[in-house]
Amino acid sequence: MANQNLCPKLDELFKKLEAADTTGHLGRAVREVLLAMRCVVDAVIETKTRRTETNLEKVTIE
């Protein structure tokens, strides 16, 4: 029973997905999501950096 395929339709579906180069498309889609997340993080960091720079005041000591 361990070697018996319990879901042959699912196996067929996976074979079709592999044949359609789905894994490549999904990989590129995940990369695009990660790049978008990186842009958001960069924007938040830049906003916080600008905010701290504007709060500083230069003082001259004599």
PDB file of C-alpha atoms in Angstrom:
ATOM      1  CA  MET A   1       0.000   0.000   0.000  1.00  0.00           C
ATOM      2  CA  ALA A   2       2.926   2.368   0.606  1.00  0.00           C
ATOM      3  CA  ASN A   3       3.920   2.260  -3.076  1.00  0.00           C
ATOM      4  CA  GLN A   4       0.385   2.700  -4.361  1.00  0.00           C
ATOM      5  CA  ASN A   5      -0.438   6.116  -5.823  1.00  0.00           C
ATOM      6  CA  LEU A   6      -3.383   7.417  -3.822  1.00  0.00           C
ATOM      7  CA  CYS A   7      -4.033  10.447  -6.002  1.00  0.00           C
ATOM      8  CA  PRO A   8      -3.257   9.826  -9.692  1.00  0.00           C
ATOM      9  CA  LYS A   9      -5.027  12.996 -10.828  1.00  0.00           C
ATOM     10  CA  LEU A  10      -2.754  15.098  -8.615  1.00  0.00           C
ATOM     11  CA  ASP A  11       0.292  13.383 -10.127  1.00  0.00           C
ATOM     12  CA  GLU A  12      -0.988  14.198 -13.621  1.00  0.00           C
ATOM     13  CA  LEU A  13      -1.534  17.815 -12.616  1.00  0.00           C
ATOM     14  CA  PHE A  14       2.020  18.143 -11.283  1.00  0.00           C
ATOM     15  CA  LYS A  15       3.424  16.650 -14.476  1.00  0.00           C
ATOM     16  CA  LYS A  16       1.464  19.164 -16.547  1.00  0.00           C
ATOM     17  CA  LEU A  17       2.683  22.037 -14.371  1.00  0.00           C
ATOM     18  CA  GLU A  18       6.303  20.954 -14.800  1.00  0.00           C
ATOM     19  CA  ALA A  19       5.828  20.693 -18.538  1.00  0.00           C
ATOM     20  CA  ALA A  20       4.350  24.201 -18.692  1.00  0.00           C
ATOM     21  CA  ASP A  21       7.487  25.742 -17.118  1.00  0.00           C
ATOM     22  CA  THR A  22       5.392  26.888 -14.180  1.00  0.00           C
ATOM     23  CA  THR A  23       8.264  26.621 -11.734  1.00  0.00           C
ATOM     24  CA  GLY A  24      10.243  29.213 -13.696  1.00  0.00           C
ATOM     25  CA  HIS A  25       7.322  31.628 -13.722  1.00  0.00           C
ATOM     26  CA  LEU A  26       6.695  31.153 -10.013  1.00  0.00           C
ATOM     27  CA  GLY A  27      10.370  31.714  -9.268  1.00  0.00           C
ATOM     28  CA  ARG A  28      10.356  34.990 -11.180  1.00  0.00           C
ATOM     29  CA  ALA A  29       7.126  36.064  -9.471  1.00  0.00           C
ATOM     30  CA  VAL A  30       8.626  35.423  -6.035  1.00  0.00           C
ATOM     31  CA  ARG A  31      11.688  37.448  -7.057  1.00  0.00           C
ATOM     32  CA  GLU A  32       9.467  40.370  -8.079  1.00  0.00           C
ATOM     33  CA  VAL A  33       7.658  40.248  -4.728  1.00  0.00           C
ATOM     34  CA  LEU A  34      10.981  40.287  -2.879  1.00  0.00           C
ATOM     35  CA  LEU A  35      12.196  43.246  -4.941  1.00  0.00           C
ATOM     36  CA  ALA A  36       8.986  45.136  -4.170  1.00  0.00           C
ATOM     37  CA  MET A  37       9.401  44.425  -0.460  1.00  0.00           C
ATOM     38  CA  ARG A  38      12.992  45.660  -0.664  1.00  0.00           C
ATOM     39  CA  CYS A  39      11.816  48.937  -2.224  1.00  0.00           C
ATOM     40  CA  VAL A  40       9.327  49.438   0.591  1.00  0.00           C
ATOM     41  CA  VAL A  41      11.968  48.781   3.242  1.00  0.00           C
ATOM     42  CA  ASP A  42      14.401  51.160   1.523  1.00  0.00           C
ATOM     43  CA  ALA A  43      11.748  53.884   1.405  1.00  0.00           C
ATOM     44  CA  VAL A  44      10.952  53.485   5.115  1.00  0.00           C
ATOM     45  CA  ILE A  45      14.644  53.599   6.040  1.00  0.00           C
ATOM     46  CA  GLU A  46      15.183  56.708   3.919  1.00  0.00           C
ATOM     47  CA  THR A  47      12.161  58.445   5.482  1.00  0.00           C
ATOM     48  CA  LYS A  48      13.427  57.699   8.992  1.00  0.00           C
ATOM     49  CA  THR A  49      16.929  58.874   8.071  1.00  0.00           C
ATOM     50  CA  ARG A  50      15.602  62.165   6.698  1.00  0.00           C
ATOM     51  CA  ARG A  51      13.483  62.691   9.800  1.00  0.00           C
ATOM     52  CA  THR A  52      16.491  62.334  12.150  1.00  0.00           C
ATOM     53  CA  GLU A  53      18.618  64.647  10.017  1.00  0.00           C
ATOM     54  CA  THR A  54      16.059  67.440  10.198  1.00  0.00           C
ATOM     55  CA  ASN A  55      15.846  67.226  14.009  1.00  0.00           C
ATOM     56  CA  LEU A  56      19.584  67.832  14.485  1.00  0.00           C
ATOM     57  CA  GLU A  57      20.844  71.338  15.094  1.00  0.00           C
ATOM     58  CA  LYS A  58      24.451  72.425  14.623  1.00  0.00           C
ATOM     59  CA  VAL A  59      25.889  74.306  17.610  1.00  0.00           C
ATOM     60  CA  THR A  60      29.225  76.156  17.701  1.00  0.00           C
ATOM     61  CA  ILE A  61      31.062  76.204  21.024  1.00  0.00           C
ATOM     62  CA  GLU A  62      33.537  79.030  21.607  1.00  0.00           C
TER      63      GLU A  62
END
